[in-house]
Amino acid sequence: MSTTPTHDSTPSSAGDDRNLVPVDENYLAPSLEDRLAIFWSKHSKSVIIALVVVVLAVVAKGGYDIFAAQREKAVDAAYAAATTNAQLKAFVADHPTHALAGIAELRLADDAYTAGNYADAQAGYIKAGDTLGKSPFGQRARLGVANTLIQSGKTADGEVALKQLVADLSVAKALRAEAAYQLAALAADAGQTDEAAKFITQVEAIDPSGQWSQRATLLRARLPSSSVVASGGDKGSVAPAPSVNFKTTP
């Protein structure tokens, strides 16, 4: 009589792994969780490095901003403390490219202009213009250069500079009106009545309600008629240095 085995002769496996499929880029339908897992396994180091770089950049920028703000306060304080010409010159030497150095140069140039040192004034206005560029103070410096040319006897060159200011629409209208008034006054002094009237009209058109328009109206009232040969105006007058409020910085 044969004995029938009471157990299956086929070896049993430790587990049924017939349905296990590797989850990688070749897997046809990975879930969102699977895709994230695949991405992280491949790029986790790159992601961590990128995050570290971003954090370091943010920290570095914040530190630089704090340093720049503190430095700017120190420069502002140094400029505020410069009350004499010697101190202004020292400030310019210490901060040659700063906008406030341009303002300091403008102040020094105005002082030289008032004192009749037109060569020094012109040099100062040129330096101020180079530093301040197309800002309102830089435009002021251009007007200062034109005035110093005229006061130095280079009237033709000064008139060219004034006309350039009048024609430049990027220049503040008050400065353009002042330049046009200076041209009108020069023409009136030279007995060029029609030319003076033309520039007076420009002043009134550029800045109708400004102070230079009011002065131009008074100048027009003093002009002789075009049929009269003018003998010239007050040729001894000296154009004032253009006004500026140095408490306002660009």
mmCIF file of C-alpha atoms in Angstrom:
data_model
loop_
_atom_site.group_PDB
_atom_site.id
_atom_site.type_symbol
_atom_site.label_atom_id
_atom_site.label_comp_id
_atom_site.label_asym_id
_atom_site.label_seq_id
_atom_site.Cartn_x
_atom_site.Cartn_y
_atom_site.Cartn_z
ATOM 1 C CA MET A 1 0.000 0.000 0.000
ATOM 2 C CA SER A 2 1.427 3.375 -1.096
ATOM 3 C CA THR A 3 1.648 6.289 1.175
ATOM 4 C CA THR A 4 0.203 9.556 -0.140
ATOM 5 C CA PRO A 5 2.179 12.579 0.928
ATOM 6 C CA THR A 6 0.192 14.821 3.221
ATOM 7 C CA HIS A 7 1.971 18.017 2.035
ATOM 8 C CA ASP A 8 2.682 19.700 -1.283
ATOM 9 C CA SER A 9 6.015 18.593 -2.670
ATOM 10 C CA THR A 10 6.502 21.920 -4.455
ATOM 11 C CA PRO A 11 8.757 24.192 -2.363
ATOM 12 C CA SER A 12 6.860 27.153 -1.007
ATOM 13 C CA SER A 13 8.298 30.575 -1.474
ATOM 14 C CA ALA A 14 8.766 33.024 1.336
ATOM 15 C CA GLY A 15 6.375 35.474 -0.358
ATOM 16 C CA ASP A 16 4.440 36.029 -3.523
ATOM 17 C CA ASP A 17 6.444 38.521 -5.587
ATOM 18 C CA ARG A 18 4.798 37.881 -8.930
ATOM 19 C CA ASN A 19 3.075 41.330 -8.985
ATOM 20 C CA LEU A 20 6.092 43.430 -7.946
ATOM 21 C CA VAL A 21 7.105 45.907 -10.664
ATOM 22 C CA PRO A 22 10.108 48.237 -10.318
ATOM 23 C CA VAL A 23 8.978 51.874 -10.179
ATOM 24 C CA ASP A 24 11.292 53.961 -12.360
ATOM 25 C CA GLU A 25 11.153 56.101 -15.487
ATOM 26 C CA ASN A 26 10.126 52.975 -17.474
ATOM 27 C CA TYR A 27 7.068 52.405 -15.336
ATOM 28 C CA LEU A 28 4.055 53.159 -17.541
ATOM 29 C CA ALA A 29 1.666 54.697 -15.029
ATOM 30 C CA PRO A 30 3.455 55.988 -11.925
ATOM 31 C CA SER A 31 1.403 57.866 -9.373
ATOM 32 C CA LEU A 32 2.275 61.387 -8.259
ATOM 33 C CA GLU A 33 3.898 59.965 -5.177
ATOM 34 C CA ASP A 34 5.937 57.598 -7.326
ATOM 35 C CA ARG A 35 7.053 60.411 -9.629
ATOM 36 C CA LEU A 36 8.152 62.505 -6.651
ATOM 37 C CA ALA A 37 10.047 59.582 -5.225
ATOM 38 C CA ILE A 38 11.802 58.991 -8.540
ATOM 39 C CA PHE A 39 12.694 62.670 -8.877
ATOM 40 C CA TRP A 40 14.000 62.910 -5.330
ATOM 41 C CA SER A 41 16.112 59.775 -5.667
ATOM 42 C CA LYS A 42 17.749 61.200 -8.780
ATOM 43 C CA HIS A 43 18.037 64.910 -7.955
ATOM 44 C CA SER A 44 17.977 65.287 -4.175
ATOM 45 C CA LYS A 45 21.620 66.418 -4.000
ATOM 46 C CA SER A 46 21.146 69.028 -6.730
ATOM 47 C CA VAL A 47 18.001 70.358 -5.059
ATOM 48 C CA ILE A 48 19.716 70.655 -1.686
ATOM 49 C CA ILE A 49 22.714 72.430 -3.223
ATOM 50 C CA ALA A 50 20.432 74.855 -5.092
ATOM 51 C CA LEU A 51 18.513 75.659 -1.902
ATOM 52 C CA VAL A 52 21.739 76.273 -0.015
ATOM 53 C CA VAL A 53 22.959 78.619 -2.759
ATOM 54 C CA VAL A 54 19.674 80.574 -2.698
ATOM 55 C CA VAL A 55 19.773 80.912 1.087
ATOM 56 C CA LEU A 56 23.400 82.083 1.006
ATOM 57 C CA ALA A 57 22.586 84.627 -1.739
ATOM 58 C CA VAL A 58 19.675 86.034 0.275
ATOM 59 C CA VAL A 59 21.810 86.291 3.393
ATOM 60 C CA ALA A 60 24.673 87.918 1.455
ATOM 61 C CA LYS A 61 22.358 90.481 -0.160
ATOM 62 C CA GLY A 62 20.814 91.329 3.171
ATOM 63 C CA GLY A 63 24.252 91.833 4.662
ATOM 64 C CA TYR A 64 25.361 94.000 1.760
ATOM 65 C CA ASP A 65 22.214 96.135 1.983
ATOM 66 C CA ILE A 66 22.829 96.726 5.676
ATOM 67 C CA PHE A 67 26.466 97.629 5.006
ATOM 68 C CA ALA A 68 25.510 99.962 2.134
ATOM 69 C CA ALA A 69 22.863 101.702 4.253
ATOM 70 C CA GLN A 70 25.333 102.250 7.090
ATOM 71 C CA ARG A 71 27.955 103.550 4.662
ATOM 72 C CA GLU A 72 25.442 105.910 3.061
ATOM 73 C CA LYS A 73 24.532 107.317 6.470
ATOM 74 C CA ALA A 74 28.211 107.918 7.175
ATOM 75 C CA VAL A 75 28.659 109.749 3.862
ATOM 76 C CA ASP A 76 25.549 111.860 4.511
ATOM 77 C CA ALA A 77 26.865 112.772 7.942
ATOM 78 C CA ALA A 78 30.261 113.718 6.524
ATOM 79 C CA TYR A 79 28.640 115.962 3.917
ATOM 80 C CA ALA A 80 26.416 117.629 6.511
ATOM 81 C CA ALA A 81 29.479 118.350 8.644
ATOM 82 C CA ALA A 82 31.305 120.043 5.739
ATOM 83 C CA THR A 83 30.486 123.703 6.300
ATOM 84 C CA THR A 84 33.640 125.380 4.967
ATOM 85 C CA ASN A 85 35.252 125.291 1.535
ATOM 86 C CA ALA A 86 38.221 123.401 2.941
ATOM 87 C CA GLN A 87 35.916 120.767 4.403
ATOM 88 C CA LEU A 88 33.978 120.528 1.147
ATOM 89 C CA LYS A 89 37.201 119.957 -0.773
ATOM 90 C CA ALA A 90 38.217 117.262 1.712
ATOM 91 C CA PHE A 91 34.809 115.621 1.330
ATOM 92 C CA VAL A 92 35.189 115.579 -2.469
ATOM 93 C CA ALA A 93 38.647 114.022 -2.131
ATOM 94 C CA ASP A 94 37.281 111.304 0.179
ATOM 95 C CA HIS A 95 34.167 110.529 -1.903
ATOM 96 C CA PRO A 96 35.038 111.559 -5.483
ATOM 97 C CA THR A 97 32.354 109.490 -7.247
ATOM 98 C CA HIS A 98 29.481 110.070 -4.822
ATOM 99 C CA ALA A 99 26.585 112.295 -5.912
ATOM 100 C CA LEU A 100 27.119 114.468 -2.849
ATOM 101 C CA ALA A 101 30.649 115.158 -4.073
ATOM 102 C CA GLY A 102 29.028 116.686 -7.147
ATOM 103 C CA ILE A 103 26.850 118.865 -4.923
ATOM 104 C CA ALA A 104 29.941 119.911 -2.981
ATOM 105 C CA GLU A 105 31.680 120.826 -6.252
ATOM 106 C CA LEU A 106 28.622 122.863 -7.213
ATOM 107 C CA ARG A 107 28.754 124.789 -3.953
ATOM 108 C CA LEU A 108 32.455 125.478 -4.381
ATOM 109 C CA ALA A 109 31.886 126.624 -7.968
ATOM 110 C CA ASP A 110 29.105 128.993 -6.898
ATOM 111 C CA ASP A 111 31.370 130.510 -4.245
ATOM 112 C CA ALA A 112 34.136 130.993 -6.820
ATOM 113 C CA TYR A 113 31.634 132.538 -9.258
ATOM 114 C CA THR A 114 30.360 134.970 -6.631
ATOM 115 C CA ALA A 115 33.950 135.935 -5.845
ATOM 116 C CA GLY A 116 34.622 136.588 -9.538
ATOM 117 C CA ASN A 117 37.025 133.635 -9.901
ATOM 118 C CA TYR A 118 35.439 132.496 -13.144
ATOM 119 C CA ALA A 119 38.180 130.065 -14.173
ATOM 120 C CA ASP A 120 37.884 128.194 -10.865
ATOM 121 C CA ALA A 121 34.109 128.371 -11.070
ATOM 122 C CA GLN A 122 34.080 126.932 -14.574
ATOM 123 C CA ALA A 123 36.355 124.054 -13.557
ATOM 124 C CA GLY A 124 34.112 123.334 -10.578
ATOM 125 C CA TYR A 125 30.934 123.381 -12.656
ATOM 126 C CA ILE A 126 32.481 120.987 -15.164
ATOM 127 C CA LYS A 127 33.485 118.551 -12.392
ATOM 128 C CA ALA A 128 30.045 118.814 -10.826
ATOM 129 C CA GLY A 129 28.389 118.147 -14.178
ATOM 130 C CA ASP A 130 30.547 115.065 -14.757
ATOM 131 C CA THR A 131 29.497 113.631 -11.394
ATOM 132 C CA LEU A 132 25.830 114.636 -11.429
ATOM 133 C CA GLY A 133 25.104 113.796 -15.057
ATOM 134 C CA LYS A 134 21.591 114.571 -16.304
ATOM 135 C CA SER A 135 20.112 115.178 -12.857
ATOM 136 C CA PRO A 136 18.656 118.626 -12.080
ATOM 137 C CA PHE A 137 21.894 119.542 -10.316
ATOM 138 C CA GLY A 138 23.890 118.374 -13.316
ATOM 139 C CA GLN A 139 21.755 120.642 -15.494
ATOM 140 C CA ARG A 140 22.492 123.490 -13.061
ATOM 141 C CA ALA A 141 26.177 122.834 -13.548
ATOM 142 C CA ARG A 142 25.760 123.183 -17.333
ATOM 143 C CA LEU A 143 24.135 126.567 -16.837
ATOM 144 C CA GLY A 144 26.987 127.570 -14.543
ATOM 145 C CA VAL A 145 29.525 126.664 -17.224
ATOM 146 C CA ALA A 146 27.674 128.842 -19.750
ATOM 147 C CA ASN A 147 27.629 131.807 -17.369
ATOM 148 C CA THR A 148 31.322 131.505 -16.556
ATOM 149 C CA LEU A 149 32.173 131.483 -20.264
ATOM 150 C CA ILE A 150 30.251 134.728 -20.716
ATOM 151 C CA GLN A 151 31.785 136.381 -17.670
ATOM 152 C CA SER A 152 35.263 135.300 -18.847
ATOM 153 C CA GLY A 153 34.775 137.159 -22.120
ATOM 154 C CA LYS A 154 33.962 134.060 -24.182
ATOM 155 C CA THR A 155 30.510 135.354 -24.995
ATOM 156 C CA ALA A 156 30.043 133.415 -28.226
ATOM 157 C CA ASP A 157 30.877 130.115 -26.533
ATOM 158 C CA GLY A 158 28.604 130.997 -23.630
ATOM 159 C CA GLU A 159 25.724 131.803 -25.964
ATOM 160 C CA VAL A 160 26.148 128.457 -27.716
ATOM 161 C CA ALA A 161 25.979 126.680 -24.347
ATOM 162 C CA LEU A 162 22.876 128.661 -23.359
ATOM 163 C CA LYS A 163 21.136 127.872 -26.642
ATOM 164 C CA GLN A 164 21.867 124.182 -26.157
ATOM 165 C CA LEU A 165 20.174 124.327 -22.777
ATOM 166 C CA VAL A 166 17.137 126.130 -24.191
ATOM 167 C CA ALA A 167 16.780 123.521 -26.949
ATOM 168 C CA ASP A 168 17.224 120.523 -24.628
ATOM 169 C CA LEU A 169 13.709 119.432 -23.619
ATOM 170 C CA SER A 170 15.118 117.094 -20.953
ATOM 171 C CA VAL A 171 16.331 120.106 -18.965
ATOM 172 C CA ALA A 172 14.038 121.489 -16.257
ATOM 173 C CA LYS A 173 11.850 124.253 -17.631
ATOM 174 C CA ALA A 174 12.982 126.734 -14.973
ATOM 175 C CA LEU A 175 16.611 126.311 -16.100
ATOM 176 C CA ARG A 176 15.669 126.501 -19.779
ATOM 177 C CA ALA A 177 13.742 129.698 -19.063
ATOM 178 C CA GLU A 178 16.723 131.129 -17.187
ATOM 179 C CA ALA A 179 19.032 130.309 -20.097
ATOM 180 C CA ALA A 180 16.635 131.968 -22.544
ATOM 181 C CA TYR A 181 16.438 135.037 -20.296
ATOM 182 C CA GLN A 182 20.240 135.279 -20.212
ATOM 183 C CA LEU A 183 20.248 135.203 -24.012
ATOM 184 C CA ALA A 184 17.572 137.910 -24.109
ATOM 185 C CA ALA A 185 19.571 140.096 -21.743
ATOM 186 C CA LEU A 186 22.739 139.632 -23.790
ATOM 187 C CA ALA A 187 20.895 140.551 -26.981
ATOM 188 C CA ALA A 188 19.379 143.618 -25.313
ATOM 189 C CA ASP A 189 22.804 144.729 -24.072
ATOM 190 C CA ALA A 190 24.140 144.366 -27.613
ATOM 191 C CA GLY A 191 21.305 146.495 -29.014
ATOM 192 C CA GLN A 192 19.773 143.498 -30.818
ATOM 193 C CA THR A 193 16.180 144.401 -30.041
ATOM 194 C CA ASP A 194 14.498 141.877 -32.301
ATOM 195 C CA GLU A 195 16.753 139.072 -31.071
ATOM 196 C CA ALA A 196 16.052 140.028 -27.459
ATOM 197 C CA ALA A 197 12.306 140.033 -28.125
ATOM 198 C CA LYS A 198 12.569 136.568 -29.661
ATOM 199 C CA PHE A 199 14.256 135.126 -26.584
ATOM 200 C CA ILE A 200 11.808 136.919 -24.275
ATOM 201 C CA THR A 201 8.987 135.183 -26.129
ATOM 202 C CA GLN A 202 10.777 131.858 -25.592
ATOM 203 C CA VAL A 203 11.076 132.520 -21.868
ATOM 204 C CA GLU A 204 7.356 133.244 -21.619
ATOM 205 C CA ALA A 205 6.523 130.098 -23.606
ATOM 206 C CA ILE A 206 8.814 127.787 -21.617
ATOM 207 C CA ASP A 207 7.697 128.774 -18.114
ATOM 208 C CA PRO A 208 4.812 131.279 -18.264
ATOM 209 C CA SER A 209 4.314 131.530 -14.504
ATOM 210 C CA GLY A 210 7.971 131.361 -13.467
ATOM 211 C CA GLN A 211 10.178 134.118 -12.102
ATOM 212 C CA TRP A 212 12.173 134.349 -15.333
ATOM 213 C CA SER A 213 9.012 134.985 -17.314
ATOM 214 C CA GLN A 214 8.219 137.879 -14.991
ATOM 215 C CA ARG A 215 11.715 139.282 -15.412
ATOM 216 C CA ALA A 216 11.465 138.810 -19.175
ATOM 217 C CA THR A 217 8.258 140.835 -19.215
ATOM 218 C CA LEU A 218 10.043 143.683 -17.421
ATOM 219 C CA LEU A 219 12.933 143.421 -19.871
ATOM 220 C CA ARG A 220 10.539 143.623 -22.798
ATOM 221 C CA ALA A 221 9.072 146.827 -21.372
ATOM 222 C CA ARG A 222 12.539 148.394 -21.393
ATOM 223 C CA LEU A 223 13.312 147.455 -24.982
ATOM 224 C CA PRO A 224 13.235 150.265 -27.547
ATOM 225 C CA SER A 225 11.092 149.822 -30.611
ATOM 226 C CA SER A 226 12.713 147.939 -33.478
ATOM 227 C CA SER A 227 13.017 151.181 -35.464
ATOM 228 C CA VAL A 228 15.260 152.753 -32.824
ATOM 229 C CA VAL A 229 18.944 151.967 -32.671
ATOM 230 C CA ALA A 230 19.566 150.852 -29.115
ATOM 231 C CA SER A 231 22.624 152.148 -27.370
ATOM 232 C CA GLY A 232 22.925 149.069 -25.177
ATOM 233 C CA GLY A 233 21.700 148.157 -21.755
ATOM 234 C CA ASP A 234 23.470 147.698 -18.497
ATOM 235 C CA LYS A 235 26.639 146.083 -19.809
ATOM 236 C CA GLY A 236 28.230 146.112 -16.410
ATOM 237 C CA SER A 237 25.693 143.736 -14.923
ATOM 238 C CA VAL A 238 26.878 140.300 -13.886
ATOM 239 C CA ALA A 239 24.561 137.324 -14.218
ATOM 240 C CA PRO A 240 23.984 135.726 -10.813
ATOM 241 C CA ALA A 241 24.964 132.130 -10.299
ATOM 242 C CA PRO A 242 21.872 129.964 -10.858
ATOM 243 C CA SER A 243 19.978 129.379 -7.642
ATOM 244 C CA VAL A 244 19.946 125.952 -6.025
ATOM 245 C CA ASN A 245 18.745 124.391 -2.772
ATOM 246 C CA PHE A 246 21.609 122.314 -1.479
ATOM 247 C CA LYS A 247 19.473 120.749 1.230
ATOM 248 C CA THR A 248 17.904 118.553 -1.405
ATOM 249 C CA THR A 249 20.104 115.772 -2.730
ATOM 250 C CA PRO A 250 19.467 113.825 -5.922
#
